[in-house]
Amino acid sequence: MELNKRIDMLDYLRGFALMGIILVNIIPLLSVKLPAPHTINSSYWRFLYLFVEGRFYTIFTFLFGVGFYIFITRANAKGRNGFVLFLRRIAALFIIGLVHVQFHPGEALTVYAICGLLILPFYHVNKMVNLVFGTVLLMILAIVSFKLFMVFPLMLLGIAAGQYRVFENLRQHWKTTAIFTGVMFLLSASALICQYQFIPVVFGNGSEGDYQETQHFLNIGITIGPIISAFYMGLMILLLQFPLVQKVLSPLKSYGRMALTNYISQTAFILLVGKMLHLFDNITYIQSLYLCLAIYFVQLIFSTIWLRFFRFGPLEWMWRVVTYFEIPPLKKSTKT
């Protein structure tokens, strides 16, 4: 493992995950009302809970586990105490999350910090044990639709992926990736067809029966979420083997490199625009999509331009300062 080289694929995938996460997070942040049946808003609701909800946060969580393993491994290889540095890192993340949760009650950073502490002992556990235990635990929690508790096994699988060095030399293993993606596609298609059979007509705001029907549909979505997430990741990895796709999606890589900054600023943008335009409890599902598209545009451009001149995102730099108790140069060197 090269000690300082970033794994670009992880940045692409983080950016991809963030773009899905905001589509779901904006709904409770702006108190978007459930749509009326047989409208464009109800169609978008169906799309959101078939293809987005429970699909992208799983990718983001899994990648946190991968990053956890890489961070400690590289720190140890440089002669530093990776465990101490990681403890500082998640302590800082927890504090950021405590601030963030005051504005976004459903935020993930505090949960990530707590789970990061819980999975720390698994760093030295055999990779096969981590893979099997993580997979079995995820399956159990997915079946019973315990979404919050799925964070732990997802991170554990991320550690296992790091131990197996899945994201290194991906180009040499594209056939294996293609087979994996094909299998996940078949499983995802079958799972979505199953979930589709239970789509409600009235979305939980009618009778008790409507509510139960909606919850059953949503619970199925949580259960099958990891399968669809695996397909999404596999497909992205395959597409990014082509230089043209890498070039077209290069802003996504910058977006993912500044994942912490962009995750926090998503909340800031939503709440700020919501306040300025009086959108709270006064916006439809499809209008929330338009606002997300506008935020994508701003953040993708900002991330791309920022990283042309600076080495880290603003919050990433601060996170690094607290982690290492050092002040690294923020601005890129002009030397060639």
CSV table of C-alpha atoms in Angstrom, one decimal:
chain,number,residue,atom,x,y,z
A,1,MET,CA,0.0,0.0,0.0
A,2,GLU,CA,1.5,3.4,-1.1
A,3,LEU,CA,1.6,5.5,2.1
A,4,ASN,CA,0.5,8.9,0.7
A,5,LYS,CA,-1.3,8.1,-2.5
A,6,ARG,CA,-5.1,8.6,-2.4
A,7,ILE,CA,-7.3,5.9,-3.8
A,8,ASP,CA,-9.3,7.8,-6.4
A,9,MET,CA,-12.0,5.2,-6.6
A,10,LEU,CA,-12.9,5.8,-2.9
A,11,ASP,CA,-13.4,9.5,-3.6
A,12,TYR,CA,-15.6,8.9,-6.6
A,13,LEU,CA,-17.8,6.5,-4.5
A,14,ARG,CA,-18.0,8.9,-1.6
A,15,GLY,CA,-19.1,11.7,-3.9
A,16,PHE,CA,-21.6,9.3,-5.5
A,17,ALA,CA,-23.0,8.3,-2.1
A,18,LEU,CA,-23.3,12.0,-1.0
A,19,MET,CA,-25.4,12.8,-4.0
A,20,GLY,CA,-27.9,10.2,-2.9
A,21,ILE,CA,-27.9,11.0,0.7
A,22,ILE,CA,-29.1,14.6,0.3
A,23,LEU,CA,-32.1,13.5,-1.7
A,24,VAL,CA,-33.4,11.7,1.5
A,25,ASN,CA,-32.1,14.1,4.1
A,26,ILE,CA,-33.8,17.1,2.6
A,27,ILE,CA,-37.3,15.6,3.3
A,28,PRO,CA,-37.3,15.8,7.1
A,29,LEU,CA,-35.1,18.9,7.2
A,30,LEU,CA,-37.7,20.9,5.3
A,31,SER,CA,-40.7,18.9,6.7
A,32,VAL,CA,-41.9,17.9,3.3
A,33,LYS,CA,-45.4,16.7,3.4
A,34,LEU,CA,-46.4,13.3,2.1
A,35,PRO,CA,-47.7,13.5,-1.5
A,36,ALA,CA,-51.2,13.0,-2.6
A,37,PRO,CA,-51.8,9.8,-4.6
A,38,HIS,CA,-51.6,9.7,-8.4
A,39,THR,CA,-49.4,12.9,-8.7
A,40,ILE,CA,-45.9,13.5,-9.9
A,41,ASN,CA,-44.9,13.9,-6.3
A,42,SER,CA,-46.2,10.4,-5.5
A,43,SER,CA,-44.2,9.1,-8.5
A,44,TYR,CA,-41.0,10.7,-7.1
A,45,TRP,CA,-41.8,9.3,-3.7
A,46,ARG,CA,-41.9,5.8,-5.1
A,47,PHE,CA,-38.6,6.4,-7.0
A,48,LEU,CA,-37.0,7.7,-3.8
A,49,TYR,CA,-37.9,4.8,-1.7
A,50,LEU,CA,-37.2,2.2,-4.3
A,51,PHE,CA,-33.9,3.4,-5.6
A,52,VAL,CA,-32.4,5.9,-3.1
A,53,GLU,CA,-33.4,5.5,0.5
A,54,GLY,CA,-31.3,2.9,2.3
A,55,ARG,CA,-29.0,2.6,-0.7
A,56,PHE,CA,-26.6,5.4,-0.5
A,57,TYR,CA,-26.0,5.8,3.3
A,58,THR,CA,-24.9,2.1,3.2
A,59,ILE,CA,-22.3,2.9,0.6
A,60,PHE,CA,-21.1,5.9,2.7
A,61,THR,CA,-21.0,3.8,5.9
A,62,PHE,CA,-19.1,1.0,4.2
A,63,LEU,CA,-16.6,3.4,2.8
A,64,PHE,CA,-16.0,4.8,6.3
A,65,GLY,CA,-14.9,1.4,7.4
A,66,VAL,CA,-12.6,1.1,4.4
A,67,GLY,CA,-11.1,4.5,5.3
A,68,PHE,CA,-10.8,3.5,8.9
A,69,TYR,CA,-8.6,0.5,8.0
A,70,ILE,CA,-6.5,2.5,5.5
A,71,PHE,CA,-5.9,5.4,7.9
A,72,ILE,CA,-4.6,3.2,10.7
A,73,THR,CA,-2.5,1.0,8.4
A,74,ARG,CA,-0.8,4.0,6.8
A,75,ALA,CA,-0.2,5.7,10.1
A,76,ASN,CA,1.4,2.6,11.5
A,77,ALA,CA,3.5,2.1,8.4
A,78,LYS,CA,4.9,5.7,8.9
A,79,GLY,CA,5.9,4.8,12.4
A,80,ARG,CA,3.1,6.6,14.2
A,81,ASN,CA,0.5,5.2,16.6
A,82,GLY,CA,-2.4,4.7,14.3
A,83,PHE,CA,-4.8,3.8,17.1
A,84,VAL,CA,-4.1,7.0,19.1
A,85,LEU,CA,-4.5,9.1,15.9
A,86,PHE,CA,-7.7,7.3,15.0
A,87,LEU,CA,-9.1,7.9,18.5
A,88,ARG,CA,-8.4,11.7,18.1
A,89,ARG,CA,-10.0,11.5,14.7
A,90,ILE,CA,-13.3,10.0,15.8
A,91,ALA,CA,-13.3,12.2,18.9
A,92,ALA,CA,-13.2,15.2,16.6
A,93,LEU,CA,-15.8,13.7,14.4
A,94,PHE,CA,-18.1,13.1,17.4
A,95,ILE,CA,-17.8,16.8,18.4
A,96,ILE,CA,-18.6,17.9,14.8
A,97,GLY,CA,-21.5,15.6,14.9
A,98,LEU,CA,-22.8,17.0,18.2
A,99,VAL,CA,-22.9,20.4,16.6
A,100,HIS,CA,-24.4,19.2,13.4
A,101,VAL,CA,-27.2,17.2,15.2
A,102,GLN,CA,-28.5,20.4,16.7
A,103,PHE,CA,-29.5,21.4,13.1
A,104,HIS,CA,-30.0,17.9,11.6
A,105,PRO,CA,-31.4,15.4,14.1
A,106,GLY,CA,-30.9,12.5,11.6
A,107,GLU,CA,-27.2,13.2,11.0
A,108,ALA,CA,-24.8,10.3,10.9
A,109,LEU,CA,-21.5,11.6,12.3
A,110,THR,CA,-22.1,10.9,15.9
A,111,VAL,CA,-23.2,7.4,15.1
A,112,TYR,CA,-20.1,6.9,12.9
A,113,ALA,CA,-17.9,8.1,15.7
A,114,ILE,CA,-19.4,5.7,18.3
A,115,CYS,CA,-19.4,2.7,15.9
A,116,GLY,CA,-15.8,3.6,14.9
A,117,LEU,CA,-14.8,3.2,18.6
A,118,LEU,CA,-16.7,-0.1,18.8
A,119,ILE,CA,-15.1,-1.7,15.8
A,120,LEU,CA,-11.6,-0.6,16.7
A,121,PRO,CA,-10.7,-4.0,18.2
A,122,PHE,CA,-11.6,-5.7,14.9
A,123,TYR,CA,-8.7,-4.1,13.2
A,124,HIS,CA,-6.5,-7.0,14.2
A,125,VAL,CA,-9.1,-9.7,13.8
A,126,ASN,CA,-8.6,-12.1,10.9
A,127,LYS,CA,-10.0,-10.8,7.6
A,128,MET,CA,-12.1,-13.9,7.0
A,129,VAL,CA,-13.7,-13.6,10.5
A,130,ASN,CA,-14.5,-9.9,9.9
A,131,LEU,CA,-16.0,-10.7,6.5
A,132,VAL,CA,-18.2,-13.6,7.7
A,133,PHE,CA,-19.2,-12.0,11.0
A,134,GLY,CA,-20.0,-8.7,9.2
A,135,THR,CA,-22.0,-10.4,6.5
A,136,VAL,CA,-24.1,-12.5,8.9
A,137,LEU,CA,-24.7,-9.7,11.3
A,138,LEU,CA,-25.8,-7.4,8.4
A,139,MET,CA,-28.1,-10.0,7.0
A,140,ILE,CA,-29.8,-10.5,10.5
A,141,LEU,CA,-30.2,-6.8,11.1
A,142,ALA,CA,-31.4,-6.1,7.5
A,143,ILE,CA,-34.1,-8.9,7.8
A,144,VAL,CA,-35.5,-7.2,11.0
A,145,SER,CA,-35.0,-3.8,9.4
A,146,PHE,CA,-32.8,-2.3,12.2
A,147,LYS,CA,-31.4,0.4,10.0
A,148,LEU,CA,-29.5,2.3,12.7
A,149,PHE,CA,-27.7,-0.9,13.9
A,150,MET,CA,-26.7,-1.8,10.4
A,151,VAL,CA,-24.0,0.8,10.6
A,152,PHE,CA,-21.8,-1.5,12.7
A,153,PRO,CA,-21.6,-4.5,10.3
A,154,LEU,CA,-21.4,-2.2,7.3
A,155,MET,CA,-18.3,-0.6,8.8
A,156,LEU,CA,-16.9,-4.0,9.7
A,157,LEU,CA,-17.3,-5.1,6.1
A,158,GLY,CA,-15.4,-2.0,5.1
A,159,ILE,CA,-12.6,-3.1,7.4
A,160,ALA,CA,-12.6,-6.5,5.7
A,161,ALA,CA,-12.5,-4.9,2.3
A,162,GLY,CA,-9.5,-2.9,3.4
A,163,GLN,CA,-7.8,-6.1,4.7
A,164,TYR,CA,-8.5,-7.8,1.4
A,165,ARG,CA,-7.2,-4.7,-0.4
A,166,VAL,CA,-10.3,-4.7,-2.6
A,167,PHE,CA,-9.8,-1.1,-3.8
A,168,GLU,CA,-6.1,-1.6,-4.8
A,169,ASN,CA,-5.3,-2.8,-8.3
A,170,LEU,CA,-9.0,-2.9,-9.3
A,171,ARG,CA,-8.1,-2.8,-12.9
A,172,GLN,CA,-6.4,-6.2,-12.6
A,173,HIS,CA,-9.6,-7.7,-11.1
A,174,TRP,CA,-12.2,-6.3,-13.4
A,175,LYS,CA,-13.6,-9.7,-14.4
A,176,THR,CA,-14.2,-10.5,-10.7
A,177,THR,CA,-15.9,-7.1,-10.3
A,178,ALA,CA,-18.0,-7.7,-13.4
A,179,ILE,CA,-19.2,-11.1,-12.1
A,180,PHE,CA,-20.0,-9.6,-8.7
A,181,THR,CA,-21.9,-6.7,-10.3
A,182,GLY,CA,-23.8,-9.1,-12.5
A,183,VAL,CA,-24.9,-11.2,-9.6
A,184,MET,CA,-25.8,-8.2,-7.5
A,185,PHE,CA,-27.9,-6.9,-10.5
A,186,LEU,CA,-29.9,-10.1,-10.7
A,187,LEU,CA,-30.5,-10.0,-6.9
A,188,SER,CA,-31.3,-6.3,-6.9
A,189,ALA,CA,-33.8,-6.7,-9.8
A,190,SER,CA,-35.5,-9.5,-8.0
A,191,ALA,CA,-35.6,-7.6,-4.7
A,192,LEU,CA,-37.0,-4.5,-6.2
A,193,ILE,CA,-39.7,-6.4,-8.0
A,194,CYS,CA,-40.6,-7.9,-4.7
A,195,GLN,CA,-40.7,-4.5,-3.0
A,196,TYR,CA,-42.6,-3.0,-5.8
A,197,GLN,CA,-45.5,-5.4,-5.2
A,198,PHE,CA,-46.1,-3.6,-1.8
A,199,ILE,CA,-46.0,0.0,-3.0
A,200,PRO,CA,-48.8,1.8,-1.1
A,201,VAL,CA,-51.3,4.0,-2.9
A,202,VAL,CA,-51.8,6.3,0.1
A,203,PHE,CA,-48.5,7.1,1.8
A,204,GLY,CA,-49.1,6.6,5.5
A,205,ASN,CA,-51.2,9.8,6.1
A,206,GLY,CA,-54.6,8.1,5.9
A,207,SER,CA,-55.9,5.3,8.0
A,208,GLU,CA,-54.0,3.0,10.3
A,209,GLY,CA,-54.0,0.5,7.5
A,210,ASP,CA,-52.4,3.0,5.2
A,211,TYR,CA,-49.7,3.6,7.7
A,212,GLN,CA,-48.9,-0.1,8.3
A,213,GLU,CA,-48.9,-0.7,4.5
A,214,THR,CA,-46.4,2.2,4.1
A,215,GLN,CA,-44.2,0.9,6.9
A,216,HIS,CA,-44.1,-2.6,5.5
A,217,PHE,CA,-43.0,-1.2,2.1
A,218,LEU,CA,-40.3,0.9,3.8
A,219,ASN,CA,-39.1,-2.0,5.9
A,220,ILE,CA,-38.6,-4.2,2.8
A,221,GLY,CA,-36.6,-1.3,1.3
A,222,ILE,CA,-34.3,-1.4,4.4
A,223,THR,CA,-33.9,-5.2,4.1
A,224,ILE,CA,-32.8,-5.2,0.5
A,225,GLY,CA,-30.8,-2.0,0.7
A,226,PRO,CA,-27.3,-3.5,1.0
A,227,ILE,CA,-27.9,-5.7,-2.1
A,228,ILE,CA,-28.8,-2.7,-4.2
A,229,SER,CA,-25.9,-0.7,-2.7
A,230,ALA,CA,-23.5,-3.4,-3.7
A,231,PHE,CA,-24.8,-3.3,-7.2
A,232,TYR,CA,-24.5,0.5,-7.4
A,233,MET,CA,-20.9,0.3,-6.2
A,234,GLY,CA,-20.0,-2.5,-8.6
A,235,LEU,CA,-21.5,-0.6,-11.5
A,236,MET,CA,-19.7,2.6,-10.6
A,237,ILE,CA,-16.4,0.7,-10.3
A,238,LEU,CA,-16.8,-0.9,-13.7
A,239,LEU,CA,-17.8,2.4,-15.4
A,240,LEU,CA,-14.8,4.2,-13.8
A,241,GLN,CA,-12.4,1.8,-15.5
A,242,PHE,CA,-12.9,3.9,-18.7
A,243,PRO,CA,-10.8,7.0,-18.8
A,244,LEU,CA,-13.6,9.0,-20.5
A,245,VAL,CA,-16.0,8.2,-17.6
A,246,GLN,CA,-13.3,9.2,-15.1
A,247,LYS,CA,-12.9,12.5,-16.9
A,248,VAL,CA,-16.6,13.2,-17.2
A,249,LEU,CA,-17.1,12.4,-13.5
A,250,SER,CA,-14.0,14.1,-12.3
A,251,PRO,CA,-16.1,16.7,-10.3
A,252,LEU,CA,-17.5,13.8,-8.4
A,253,LYS,CA,-14.0,12.8,-7.2
A,254,SER,CA,-13.5,16.4,-5.9
A,255,TYR,CA,-16.9,16.2,-4.3
A,256,GLY,CA,-15.9,13.0,-2.5
A,257,ARG,CA,-12.5,14.3,-1.4
A,258,MET,CA,-14.3,17.0,0.5
A,259,ALA,CA,-17.0,14.6,1.8
A,260,LEU,CA,-17.1,16.0,5.4
A,261,THR,CA,-17.3,19.6,4.2
A,262,ASN,CA,-20.0,18.8,1.6
A,263,TYR,CA,-22.0,16.7,4.0
A,264,ILE,CA,-22.2,19.5,6.6
A,265,SER,CA,-22.7,22.2,4.0
A,266,GLN,CA,-25.6,20.2,2.5
A,267,THR,CA,-27.5,20.8,5.7
A,268,ALA,CA,-26.4,24.4,5.8
A,269,PHE,CA,-27.6,25.0,2.2
A,270,ILE,CA,-30.9,23.3,2.8
A,271,LEU,CA,-31.7,25.2,6.1
A,272,LEU,CA,-30.5,28.5,4.7
A,273,VAL,CA,-32.5,28.3,1.5
A,274,GLY,CA,-35.5,26.9,3.5
A,275,LYS,CA,-35.4,29.9,5.8
A,276,MET,CA,-34.9,32.5,3.1
A,277,LEU,CA,-37.6,31.1,0.8
A,278,HIS,CA,-40.0,30.0,3.6
A,279,LEU,CA,-39.9,26.4,2.4
A,280,PHE,CA,-40.4,24.6,5.7
A,281,ASP,CA,-43.6,22.5,5.5
A,282,ASN,CA,-44.3,24.4,2.2
A,283,ILE,CA,-42.4,22.4,-0.4
A,284,THR,CA,-43.3,19.3,-2.4
A,285,TYR,CA,-41.3,16.2,-3.0
A,286,ILE,CA,-40.4,17.1,-6.6
A,287,GLN,CA,-39.5,20.6,-5.6
A,288,SER,CA,-37.1,19.2,-3.0
A,289,LEU,CA,-35.4,17.4,-6.0
A,290,TYR,CA,-35.0,20.7,-7.8
A,291,LEU,CA,-33.4,22.2,-4.7
A,292,CYS,CA,-31.0,19.2,-4.5
A,293,LEU,CA,-30.0,19.7,-8.1
A,294,ALA,CA,-29.2,23.3,-7.4
A,295,ILE,CA,-27.1,22.3,-4.4
A,296,TYR,CA,-25.2,19.7,-6.5
A,297,PHE,CA,-24.4,22.4,-9.0
A,298,VAL,CA,-23.0,24.7,-6.4
A,299,GLN,CA,-21.1,22.1,-4.4
A,300,LEU,CA,-19.6,20.3,-7.4
A,301,ILE,CA,-18.2,23.6,-8.9
A,302,PHE,CA,-17.0,24.8,-5.5
A,303,SER,CA,-15.2,21.5,-4.7
A,304,THR,CA,-13.5,21.4,-8.1
A,305,ILE,CA,-12.3,24.9,-7.9
A,306,TRP,CA,-11.3,24.7,-4.2
A,307,LEU,CA,-9.1,21.6,-4.8
A,308,ARG,CA,-7.2,23.3,-7.6
A,309,PHE,CA,-5.7,25.7,-5.1
A,310,PHE,CA,-5.9,23.8,-1.8
A,311,ARG,CA,-4.8,20.4,-0.6
A,312,PHE,CA,-7.8,19.7,1.7
A,313,GLY,CA,-11.3,20.8,2.1
A,314,PRO,CA,-11.9,23.4,4.8
A,315,LEU,CA,-13.4,20.9,7.4
A,316,GLU,CA,-11.0,18.1,6.3
A,317,TRP,CA,-8.1,20.5,7.0
A,318,MET,CA,-9.4,21.2,10.5
A,319,TRP,CA,-10.1,17.5,11.1
A,320,ARG,CA,-6.5,16.8,10.2
A,321,VAL,CA,-5.1,19.5,12.5
A,322,VAL,CA,-7.0,18.0,15.5
A,323,THR,CA,-6.0,14.4,14.5
A,324,TYR,CA,-2.2,15.0,14.2
A,325,PHE,CA,-1.8,18.0,16.5
A,326,GLU,CA,0.0,19.6,13.6
A,327,ILE,CA,-0.9,22.4,11.2
A,328,PRO,CA,-0.3,21.1,7.6
A,329,PRO,CA,-0.1,23.6,4.7
A,330,LEU,CA,-3.5,24.2,3.3
A,331,LYS,CA,-2.6,25.9,0.1
A,332,LYS,CA,-1.0,23.9,-2.7
A,333,SER,CA,2.6,24.7,-3.5
A,334,THR,CA,3.1,26.7,-6.7
A,335,LYS,CA,6.4,25.0,-7.4
A,336,THR,CA,6.5,22.7,-10.4
